[in-house]
mmCIF file of N, CA and C in Angstrom:
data_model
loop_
_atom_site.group_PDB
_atom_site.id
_atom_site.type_symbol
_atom_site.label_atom_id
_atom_site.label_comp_id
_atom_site.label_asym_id
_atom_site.label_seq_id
_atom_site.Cartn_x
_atom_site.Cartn_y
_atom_site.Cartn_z
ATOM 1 N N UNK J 872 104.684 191.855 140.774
ATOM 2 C CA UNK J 872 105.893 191.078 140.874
ATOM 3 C C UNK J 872 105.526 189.679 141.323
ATOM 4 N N UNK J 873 106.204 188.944 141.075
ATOM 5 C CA UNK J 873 105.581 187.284 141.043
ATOM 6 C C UNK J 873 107.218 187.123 141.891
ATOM 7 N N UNK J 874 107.010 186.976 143.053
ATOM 8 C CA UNK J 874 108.605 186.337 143.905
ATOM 9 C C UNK J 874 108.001 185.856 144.792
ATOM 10 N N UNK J 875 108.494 184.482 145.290
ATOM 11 C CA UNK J 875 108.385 183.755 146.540
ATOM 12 C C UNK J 875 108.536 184.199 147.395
ATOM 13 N N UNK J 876 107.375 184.778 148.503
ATOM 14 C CA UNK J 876 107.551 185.354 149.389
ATOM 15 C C UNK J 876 107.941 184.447 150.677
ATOM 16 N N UNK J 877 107.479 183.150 150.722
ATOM 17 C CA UNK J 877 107.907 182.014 151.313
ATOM 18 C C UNK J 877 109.322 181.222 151.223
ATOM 19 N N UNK J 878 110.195 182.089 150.413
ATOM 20 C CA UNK J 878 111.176 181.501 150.071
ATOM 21 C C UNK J 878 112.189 181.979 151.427
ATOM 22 N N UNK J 879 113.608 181.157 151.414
ATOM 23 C CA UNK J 879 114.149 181.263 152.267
ATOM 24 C C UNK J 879 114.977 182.373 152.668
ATOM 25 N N UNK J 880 115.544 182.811 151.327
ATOM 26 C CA UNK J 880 116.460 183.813 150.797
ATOM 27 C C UNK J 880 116.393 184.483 149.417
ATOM 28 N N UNK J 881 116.769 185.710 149.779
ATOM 29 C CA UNK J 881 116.662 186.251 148.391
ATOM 30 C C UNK J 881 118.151 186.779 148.158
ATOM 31 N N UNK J 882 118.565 186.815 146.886
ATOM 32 C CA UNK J 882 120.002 187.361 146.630
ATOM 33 C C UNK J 882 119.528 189.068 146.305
ATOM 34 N N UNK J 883 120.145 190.116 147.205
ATOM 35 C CA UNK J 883 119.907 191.704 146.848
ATOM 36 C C UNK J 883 120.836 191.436 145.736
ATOM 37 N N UNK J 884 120.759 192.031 144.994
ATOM 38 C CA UNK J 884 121.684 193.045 143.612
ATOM 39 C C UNK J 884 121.843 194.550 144.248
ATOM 40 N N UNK J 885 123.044 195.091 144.629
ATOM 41 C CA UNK J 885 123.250 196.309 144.935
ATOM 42 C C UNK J 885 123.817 196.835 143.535
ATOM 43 N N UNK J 886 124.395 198.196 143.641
ATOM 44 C CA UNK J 886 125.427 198.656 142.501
ATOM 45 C C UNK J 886 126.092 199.506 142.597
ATOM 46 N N UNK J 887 127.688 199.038 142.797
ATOM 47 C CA UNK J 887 128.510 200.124 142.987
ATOM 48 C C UNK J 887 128.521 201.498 141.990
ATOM 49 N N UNK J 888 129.234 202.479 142.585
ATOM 50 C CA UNK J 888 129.017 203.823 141.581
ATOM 51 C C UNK J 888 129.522 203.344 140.144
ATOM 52 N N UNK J 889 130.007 202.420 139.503
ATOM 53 C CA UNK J 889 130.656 201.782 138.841
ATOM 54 C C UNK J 889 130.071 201.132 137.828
ATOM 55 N N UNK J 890 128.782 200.726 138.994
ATOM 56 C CA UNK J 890 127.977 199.663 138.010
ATOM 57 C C UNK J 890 127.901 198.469 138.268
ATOM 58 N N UNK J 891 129.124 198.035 138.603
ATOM 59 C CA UNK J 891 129.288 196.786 138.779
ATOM 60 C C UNK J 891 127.782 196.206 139.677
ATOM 61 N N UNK J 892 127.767 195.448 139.532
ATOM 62 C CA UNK J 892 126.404 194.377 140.552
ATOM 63 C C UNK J 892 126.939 194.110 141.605
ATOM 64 N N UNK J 893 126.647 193.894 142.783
ATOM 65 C CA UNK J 893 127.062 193.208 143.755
ATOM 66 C C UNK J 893 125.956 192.348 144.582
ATOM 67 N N UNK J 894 125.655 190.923 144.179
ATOM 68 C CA UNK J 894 124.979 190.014 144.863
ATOM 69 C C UNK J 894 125.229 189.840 146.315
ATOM 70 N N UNK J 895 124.144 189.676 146.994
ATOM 71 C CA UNK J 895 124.408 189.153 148.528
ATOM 72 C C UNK J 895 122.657 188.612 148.876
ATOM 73 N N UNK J 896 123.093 186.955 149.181
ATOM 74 C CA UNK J 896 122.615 186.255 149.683
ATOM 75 C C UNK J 896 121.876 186.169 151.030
ATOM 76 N N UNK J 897 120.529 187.062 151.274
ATOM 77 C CA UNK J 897 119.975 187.919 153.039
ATOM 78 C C UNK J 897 118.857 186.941 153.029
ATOM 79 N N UNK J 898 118.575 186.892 154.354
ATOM 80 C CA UNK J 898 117.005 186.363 155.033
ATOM 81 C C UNK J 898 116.097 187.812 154.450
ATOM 82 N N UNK J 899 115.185 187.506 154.258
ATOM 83 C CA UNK J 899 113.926 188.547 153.989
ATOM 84 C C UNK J 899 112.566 188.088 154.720
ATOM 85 N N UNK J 900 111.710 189.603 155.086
ATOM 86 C CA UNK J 900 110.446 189.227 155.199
ATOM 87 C C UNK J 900 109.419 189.882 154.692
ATOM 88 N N UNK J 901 108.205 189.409 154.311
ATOM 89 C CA UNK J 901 107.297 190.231 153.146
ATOM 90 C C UNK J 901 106.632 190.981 154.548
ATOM 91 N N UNK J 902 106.020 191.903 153.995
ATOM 92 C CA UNK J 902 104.672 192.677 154.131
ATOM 93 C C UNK J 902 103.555 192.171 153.322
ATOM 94 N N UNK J 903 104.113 192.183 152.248
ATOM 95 C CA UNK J 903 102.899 191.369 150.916
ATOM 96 C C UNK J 903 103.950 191.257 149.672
ATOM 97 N N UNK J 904 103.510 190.940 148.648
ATOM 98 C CA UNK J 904 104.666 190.604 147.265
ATOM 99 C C UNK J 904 104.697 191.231 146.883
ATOM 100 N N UNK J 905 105.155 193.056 147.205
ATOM 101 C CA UNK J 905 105.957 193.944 146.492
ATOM 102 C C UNK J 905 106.921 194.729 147.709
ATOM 103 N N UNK J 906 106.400 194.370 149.310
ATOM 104 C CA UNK J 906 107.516 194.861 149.820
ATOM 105 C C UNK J 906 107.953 194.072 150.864
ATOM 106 N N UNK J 907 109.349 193.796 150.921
ATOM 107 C CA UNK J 907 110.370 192.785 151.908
ATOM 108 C C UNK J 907 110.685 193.732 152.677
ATOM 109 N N UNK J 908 111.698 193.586 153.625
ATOM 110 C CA UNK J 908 112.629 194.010 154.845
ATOM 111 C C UNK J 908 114.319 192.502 154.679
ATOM 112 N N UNK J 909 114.875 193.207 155.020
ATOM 113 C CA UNK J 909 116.271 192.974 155.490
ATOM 114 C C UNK J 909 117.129 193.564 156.783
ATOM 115 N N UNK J 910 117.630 192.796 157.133
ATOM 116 C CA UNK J 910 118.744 193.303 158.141
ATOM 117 C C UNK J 910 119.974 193.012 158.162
ATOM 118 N N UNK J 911 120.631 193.880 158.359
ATOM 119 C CA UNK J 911 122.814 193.938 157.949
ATOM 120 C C UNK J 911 122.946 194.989 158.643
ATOM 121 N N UNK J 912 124.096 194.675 158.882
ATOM 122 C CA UNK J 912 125.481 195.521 159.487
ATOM 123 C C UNK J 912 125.173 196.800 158.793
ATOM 124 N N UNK J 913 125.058 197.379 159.774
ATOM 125 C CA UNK J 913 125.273 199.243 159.263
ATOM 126 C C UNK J 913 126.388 199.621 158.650
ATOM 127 N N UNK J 914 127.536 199.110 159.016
ATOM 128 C CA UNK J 914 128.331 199.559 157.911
ATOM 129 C C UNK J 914 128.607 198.839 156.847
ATOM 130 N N UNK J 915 127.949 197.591 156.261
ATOM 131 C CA UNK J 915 127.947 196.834 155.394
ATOM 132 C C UNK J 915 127.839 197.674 153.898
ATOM 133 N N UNK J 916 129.060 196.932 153.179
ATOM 134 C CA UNK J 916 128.989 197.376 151.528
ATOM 135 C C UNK J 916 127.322 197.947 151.080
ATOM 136 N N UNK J 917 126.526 196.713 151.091
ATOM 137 C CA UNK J 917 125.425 197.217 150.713
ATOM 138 C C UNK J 917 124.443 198.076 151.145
ATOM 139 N N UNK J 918 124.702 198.344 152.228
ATOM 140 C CA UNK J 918 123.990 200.249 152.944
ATOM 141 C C UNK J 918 124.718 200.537 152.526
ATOM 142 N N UNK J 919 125.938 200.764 152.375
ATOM 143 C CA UNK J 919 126.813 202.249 151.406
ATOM 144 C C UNK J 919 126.224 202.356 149.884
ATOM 145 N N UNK J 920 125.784 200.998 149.278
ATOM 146 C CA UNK J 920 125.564 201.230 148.630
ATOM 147 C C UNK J 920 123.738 201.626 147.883
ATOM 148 N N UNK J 921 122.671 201.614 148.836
ATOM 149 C CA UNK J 921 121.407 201.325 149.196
ATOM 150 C C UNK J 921 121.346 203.048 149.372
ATOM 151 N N UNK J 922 122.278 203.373 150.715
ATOM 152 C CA UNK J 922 122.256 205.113 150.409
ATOM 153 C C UNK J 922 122.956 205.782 149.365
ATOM 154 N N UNK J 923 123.826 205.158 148.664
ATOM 155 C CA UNK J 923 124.500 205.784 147.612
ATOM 156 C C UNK J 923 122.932 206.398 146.150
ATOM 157 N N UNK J 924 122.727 204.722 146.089
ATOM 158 C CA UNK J 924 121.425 204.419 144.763
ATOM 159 C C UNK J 924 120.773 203.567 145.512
ATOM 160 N N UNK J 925 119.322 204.392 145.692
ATOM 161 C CA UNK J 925 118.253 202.993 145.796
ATOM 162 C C UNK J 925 117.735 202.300 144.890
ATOM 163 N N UNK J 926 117.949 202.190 143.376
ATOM 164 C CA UNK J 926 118.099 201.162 142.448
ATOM 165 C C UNK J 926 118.983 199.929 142.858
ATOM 166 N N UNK J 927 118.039 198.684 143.049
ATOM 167 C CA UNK J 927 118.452 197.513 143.575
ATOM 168 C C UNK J 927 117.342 196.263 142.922
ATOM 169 N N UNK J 928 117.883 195.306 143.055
ATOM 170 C CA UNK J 928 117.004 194.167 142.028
ATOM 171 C C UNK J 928 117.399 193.310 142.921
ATOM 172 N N UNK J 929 116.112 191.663 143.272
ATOM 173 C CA UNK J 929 116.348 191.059 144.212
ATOM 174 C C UNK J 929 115.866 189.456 143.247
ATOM 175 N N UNK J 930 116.037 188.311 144.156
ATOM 176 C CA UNK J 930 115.821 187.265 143.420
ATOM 177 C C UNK J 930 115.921 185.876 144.077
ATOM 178 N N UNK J 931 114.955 184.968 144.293
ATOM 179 C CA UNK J 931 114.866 184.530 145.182
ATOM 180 C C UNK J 931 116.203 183.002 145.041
ATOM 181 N N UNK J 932 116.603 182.604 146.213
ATOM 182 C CA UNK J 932 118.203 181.834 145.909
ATOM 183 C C UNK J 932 118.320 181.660 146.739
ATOM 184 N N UNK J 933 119.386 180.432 147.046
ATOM 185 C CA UNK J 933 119.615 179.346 148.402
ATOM 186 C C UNK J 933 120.562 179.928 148.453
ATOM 187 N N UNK J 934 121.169 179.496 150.159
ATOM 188 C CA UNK J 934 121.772 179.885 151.107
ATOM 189 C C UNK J 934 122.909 180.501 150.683
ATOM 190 N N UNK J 935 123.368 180.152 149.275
ATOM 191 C CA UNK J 935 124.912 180.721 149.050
ATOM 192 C C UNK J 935 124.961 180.960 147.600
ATOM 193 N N UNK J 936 123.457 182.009 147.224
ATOM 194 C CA UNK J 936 123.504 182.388 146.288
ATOM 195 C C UNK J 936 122.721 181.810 145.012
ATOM 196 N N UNK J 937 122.801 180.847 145.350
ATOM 197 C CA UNK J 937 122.788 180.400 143.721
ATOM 198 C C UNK J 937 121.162 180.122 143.141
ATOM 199 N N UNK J 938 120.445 180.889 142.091
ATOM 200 C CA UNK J 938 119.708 181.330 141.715
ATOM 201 C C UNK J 938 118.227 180.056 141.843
ATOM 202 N N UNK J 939 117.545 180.593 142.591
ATOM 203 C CA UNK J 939 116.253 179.966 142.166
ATOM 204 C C UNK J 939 115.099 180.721 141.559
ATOM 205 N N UNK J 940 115.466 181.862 141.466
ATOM 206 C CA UNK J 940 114.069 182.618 140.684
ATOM 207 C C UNK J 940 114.813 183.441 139.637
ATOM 208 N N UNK J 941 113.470 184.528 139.211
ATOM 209 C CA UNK J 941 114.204 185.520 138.151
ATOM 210 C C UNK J 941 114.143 186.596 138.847
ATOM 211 N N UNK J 942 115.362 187.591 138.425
ATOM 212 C CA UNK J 942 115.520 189.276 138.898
ATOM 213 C C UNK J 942 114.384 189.984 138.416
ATOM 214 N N UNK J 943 114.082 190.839 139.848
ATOM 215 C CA UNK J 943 113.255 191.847 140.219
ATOM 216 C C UNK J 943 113.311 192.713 140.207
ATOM 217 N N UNK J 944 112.931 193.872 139.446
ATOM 218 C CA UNK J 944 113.527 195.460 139.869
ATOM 219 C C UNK J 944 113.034 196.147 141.264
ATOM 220 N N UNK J 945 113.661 196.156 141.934
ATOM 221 C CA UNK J 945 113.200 197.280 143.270
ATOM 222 C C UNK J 945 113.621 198.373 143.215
ATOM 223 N N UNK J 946 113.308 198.943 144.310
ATOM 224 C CA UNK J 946 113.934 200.271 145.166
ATOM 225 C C UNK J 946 114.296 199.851 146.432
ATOM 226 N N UNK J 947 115.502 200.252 146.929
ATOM 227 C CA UNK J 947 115.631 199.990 148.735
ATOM 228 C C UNK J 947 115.866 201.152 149.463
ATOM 229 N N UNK J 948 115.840 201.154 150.575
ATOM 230 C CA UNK J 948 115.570 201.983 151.336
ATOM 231 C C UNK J 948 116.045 201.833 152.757
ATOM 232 N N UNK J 949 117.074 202.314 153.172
ATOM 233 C CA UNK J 949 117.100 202.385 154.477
ATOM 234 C C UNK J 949 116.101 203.037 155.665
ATOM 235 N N UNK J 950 115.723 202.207 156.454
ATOM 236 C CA UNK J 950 114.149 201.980 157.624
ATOM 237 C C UNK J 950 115.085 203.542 158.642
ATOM 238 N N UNK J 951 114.908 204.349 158.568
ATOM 239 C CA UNK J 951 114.794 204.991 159.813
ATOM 240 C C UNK J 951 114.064 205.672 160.755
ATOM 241 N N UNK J 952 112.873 205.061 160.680
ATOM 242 C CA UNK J 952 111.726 205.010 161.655
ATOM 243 C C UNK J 952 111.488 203.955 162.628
ATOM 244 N N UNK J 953 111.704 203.706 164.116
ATOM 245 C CA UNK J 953 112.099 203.025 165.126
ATOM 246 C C UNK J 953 111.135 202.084 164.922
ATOM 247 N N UNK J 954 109.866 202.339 164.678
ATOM 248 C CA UNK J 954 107.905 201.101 164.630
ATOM 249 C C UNK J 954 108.283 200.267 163.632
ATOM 250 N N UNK J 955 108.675 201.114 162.267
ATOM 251 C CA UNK J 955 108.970 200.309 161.217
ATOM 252 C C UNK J 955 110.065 199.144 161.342
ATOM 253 N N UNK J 956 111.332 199.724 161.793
ATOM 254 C CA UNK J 956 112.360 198.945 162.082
ATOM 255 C C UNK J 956 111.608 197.635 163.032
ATOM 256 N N UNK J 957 111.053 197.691 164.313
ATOM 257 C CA UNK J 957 110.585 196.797 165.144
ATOM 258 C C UNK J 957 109.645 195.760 164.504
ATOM 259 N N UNK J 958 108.839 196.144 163.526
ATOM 260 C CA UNK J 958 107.919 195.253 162.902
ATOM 261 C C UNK J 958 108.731 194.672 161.947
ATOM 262 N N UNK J 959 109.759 195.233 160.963
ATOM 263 C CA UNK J 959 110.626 194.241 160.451
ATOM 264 C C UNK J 959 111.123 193.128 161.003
ATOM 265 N N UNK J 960 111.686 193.663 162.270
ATOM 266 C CA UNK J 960 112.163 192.886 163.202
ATOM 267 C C UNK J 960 111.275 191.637 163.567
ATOM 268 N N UNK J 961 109.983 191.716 164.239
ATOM 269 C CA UNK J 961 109.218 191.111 164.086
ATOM 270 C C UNK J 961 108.664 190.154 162.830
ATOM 271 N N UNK J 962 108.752 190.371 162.010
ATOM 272 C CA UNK J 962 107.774 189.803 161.277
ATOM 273 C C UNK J 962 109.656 188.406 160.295
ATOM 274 N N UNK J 963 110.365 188.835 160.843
ATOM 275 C CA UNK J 963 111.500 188.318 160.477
ATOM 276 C C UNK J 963 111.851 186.964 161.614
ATOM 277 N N UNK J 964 111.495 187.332 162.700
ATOM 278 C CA UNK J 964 111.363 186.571 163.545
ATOM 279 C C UNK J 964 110.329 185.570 163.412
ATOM 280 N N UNK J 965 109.170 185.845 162.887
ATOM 281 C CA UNK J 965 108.149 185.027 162.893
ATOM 282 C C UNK J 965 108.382 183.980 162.095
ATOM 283 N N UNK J 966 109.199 184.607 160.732
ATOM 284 C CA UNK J 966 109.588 183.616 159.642
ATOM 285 C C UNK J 966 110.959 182.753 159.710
ATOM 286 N N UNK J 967 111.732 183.367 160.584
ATOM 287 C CA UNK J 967 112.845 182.587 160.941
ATOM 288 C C UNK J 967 113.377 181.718 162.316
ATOM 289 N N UNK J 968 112.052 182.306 163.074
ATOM 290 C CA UNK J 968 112.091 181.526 164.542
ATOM 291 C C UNK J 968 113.462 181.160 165.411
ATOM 292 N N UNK J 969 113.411 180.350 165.853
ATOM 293 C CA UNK J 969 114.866 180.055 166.127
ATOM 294 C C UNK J 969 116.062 180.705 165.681
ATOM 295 N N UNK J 970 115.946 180.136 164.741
ATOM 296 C CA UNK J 970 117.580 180.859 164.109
ATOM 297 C C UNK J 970 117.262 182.536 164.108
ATOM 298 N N UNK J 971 116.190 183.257 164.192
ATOM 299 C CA UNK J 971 116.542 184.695 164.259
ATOM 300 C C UNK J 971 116.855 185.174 166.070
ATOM 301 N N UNK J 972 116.254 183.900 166.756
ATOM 302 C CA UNK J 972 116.397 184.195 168.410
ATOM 303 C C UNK J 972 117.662 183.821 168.453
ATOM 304 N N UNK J 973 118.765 183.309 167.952
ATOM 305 C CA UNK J 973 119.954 182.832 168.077
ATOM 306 C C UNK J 973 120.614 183.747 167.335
ATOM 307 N N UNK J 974 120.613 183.963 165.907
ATOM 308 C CA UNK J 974 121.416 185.131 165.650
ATOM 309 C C UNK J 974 121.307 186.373 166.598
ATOM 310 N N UNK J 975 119.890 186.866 166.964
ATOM 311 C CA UNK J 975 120.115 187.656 167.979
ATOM 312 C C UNK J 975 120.726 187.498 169.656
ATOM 313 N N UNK J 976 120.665 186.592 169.800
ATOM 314 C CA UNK J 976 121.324 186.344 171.351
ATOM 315 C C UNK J 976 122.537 186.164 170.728
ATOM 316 N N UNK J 977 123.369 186.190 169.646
ATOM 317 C CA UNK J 977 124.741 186.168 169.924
ATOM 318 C C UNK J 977 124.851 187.656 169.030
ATOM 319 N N UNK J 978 124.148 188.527 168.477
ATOM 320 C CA UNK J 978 124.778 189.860 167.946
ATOM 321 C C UNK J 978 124.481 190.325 169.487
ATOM 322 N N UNK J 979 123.164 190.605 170.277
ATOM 323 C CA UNK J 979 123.708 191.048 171.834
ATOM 324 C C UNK J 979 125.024 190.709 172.291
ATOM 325 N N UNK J 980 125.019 189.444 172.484
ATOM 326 C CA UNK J 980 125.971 188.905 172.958
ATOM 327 C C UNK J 980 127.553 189.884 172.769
ATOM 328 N N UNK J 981 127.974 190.261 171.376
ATOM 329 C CA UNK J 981 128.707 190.803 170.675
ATOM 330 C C UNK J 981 129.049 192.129 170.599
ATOM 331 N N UNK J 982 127.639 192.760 170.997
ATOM 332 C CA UNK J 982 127.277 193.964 171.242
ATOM 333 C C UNK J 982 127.174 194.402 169.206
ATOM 334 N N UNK J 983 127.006 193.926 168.317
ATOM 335 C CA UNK J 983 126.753 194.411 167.292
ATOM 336 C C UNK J 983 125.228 194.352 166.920
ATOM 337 N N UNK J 984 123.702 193.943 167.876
ATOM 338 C CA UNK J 984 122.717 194.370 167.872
ATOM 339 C C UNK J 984 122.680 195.686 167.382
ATOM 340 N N UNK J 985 123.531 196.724 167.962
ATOM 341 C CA UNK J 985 122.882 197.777 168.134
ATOM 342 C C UNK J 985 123.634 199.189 166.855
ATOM 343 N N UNK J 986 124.310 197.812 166.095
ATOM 344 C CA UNK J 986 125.153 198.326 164.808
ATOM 345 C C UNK J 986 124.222 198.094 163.804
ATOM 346 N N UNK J 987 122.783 197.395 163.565
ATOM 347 C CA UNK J 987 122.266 196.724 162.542
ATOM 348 C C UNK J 987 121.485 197.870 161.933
ATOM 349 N N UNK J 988 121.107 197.947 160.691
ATOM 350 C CA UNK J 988 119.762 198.581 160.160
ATOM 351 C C UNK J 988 119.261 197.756 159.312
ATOM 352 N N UNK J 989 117.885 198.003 159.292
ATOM 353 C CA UNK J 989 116.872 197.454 158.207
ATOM 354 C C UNK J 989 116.621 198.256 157.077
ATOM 355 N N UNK J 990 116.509 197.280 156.134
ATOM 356 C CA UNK J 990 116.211 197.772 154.567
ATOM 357 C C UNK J 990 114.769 197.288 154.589
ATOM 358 N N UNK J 991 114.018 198.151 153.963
ATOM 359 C CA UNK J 991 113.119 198.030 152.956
ATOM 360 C C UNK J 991 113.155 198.350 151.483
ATOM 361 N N UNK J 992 112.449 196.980 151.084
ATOM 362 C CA UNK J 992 112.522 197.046 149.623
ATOM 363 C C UNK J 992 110.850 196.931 148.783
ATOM 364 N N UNK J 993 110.994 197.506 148.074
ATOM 365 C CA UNK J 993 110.164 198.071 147.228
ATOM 366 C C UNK J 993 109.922 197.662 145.603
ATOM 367 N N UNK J 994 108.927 196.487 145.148
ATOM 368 C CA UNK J 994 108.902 196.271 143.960
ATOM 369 C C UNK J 994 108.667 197.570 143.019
ATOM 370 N N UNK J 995 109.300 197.776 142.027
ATOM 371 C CA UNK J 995 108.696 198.357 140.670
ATOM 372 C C UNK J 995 108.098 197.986 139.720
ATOM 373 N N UNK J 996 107.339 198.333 139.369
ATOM 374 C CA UNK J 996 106.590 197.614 138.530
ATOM 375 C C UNK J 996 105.979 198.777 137.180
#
């Protein structure tokens, strides 16, 4: 898979039972250029839809979507292993610095820290 792993954002492609696509515009962080991490709201559309089908396609795109690369086929995966989750965590931090110490001091803040899960995603190839 050829995707900017340095890029800022990637748009997920989820898919309702329907079909339909559903784009959303996330921070990501590599492991290497076939597997990212994400973090969202546990009860967010796209974990319903991530555990529904882990068929998902990703693509790299500024802050509000709008396309700078070409679609990727993945797999995603909801992280429920606590090491894994923490090194996402980590390695998301490293790439977002600040702004991930600030989104997190105000989801504490909120108490929705402890609502979040991480995705891993998975190129196909």
């Amino acid at each position: 898979m050829c995707m900017d792993i340095n890029a800022r954002y990637i748009s997920f492609r989820t898919f309702r039972r329907s079909g339909i696509a559903v784009d959303t515009p996330v921070w990501f962080a590599s492991i290497d250029p076939d597997s990212h991490y994400l973090f969202s709201a546990a009860g967010a559309g796209k974990v319903k839809r991530v555990k529904n089908s882990s068929a998902a396609q990703m693509a790299t795109c500024d802050m509000r979507g709008g396309m700078l690369g070409l679609w990727h086929d993945c797999n995603a995966y909801v992280v429920l292993d606590s090491t894994e989750t923490n090194m996402a965590y980590a390695l998301l931090a490293r790439k977002y610095g600040w702004q991930m110490r600030l989104t997190d001091f105000f989801s504490q803040l909120s108490g929705r820290i402890s609502q979040r899960i991480v995705i891993r995603l998975e190129s196909r190839t």
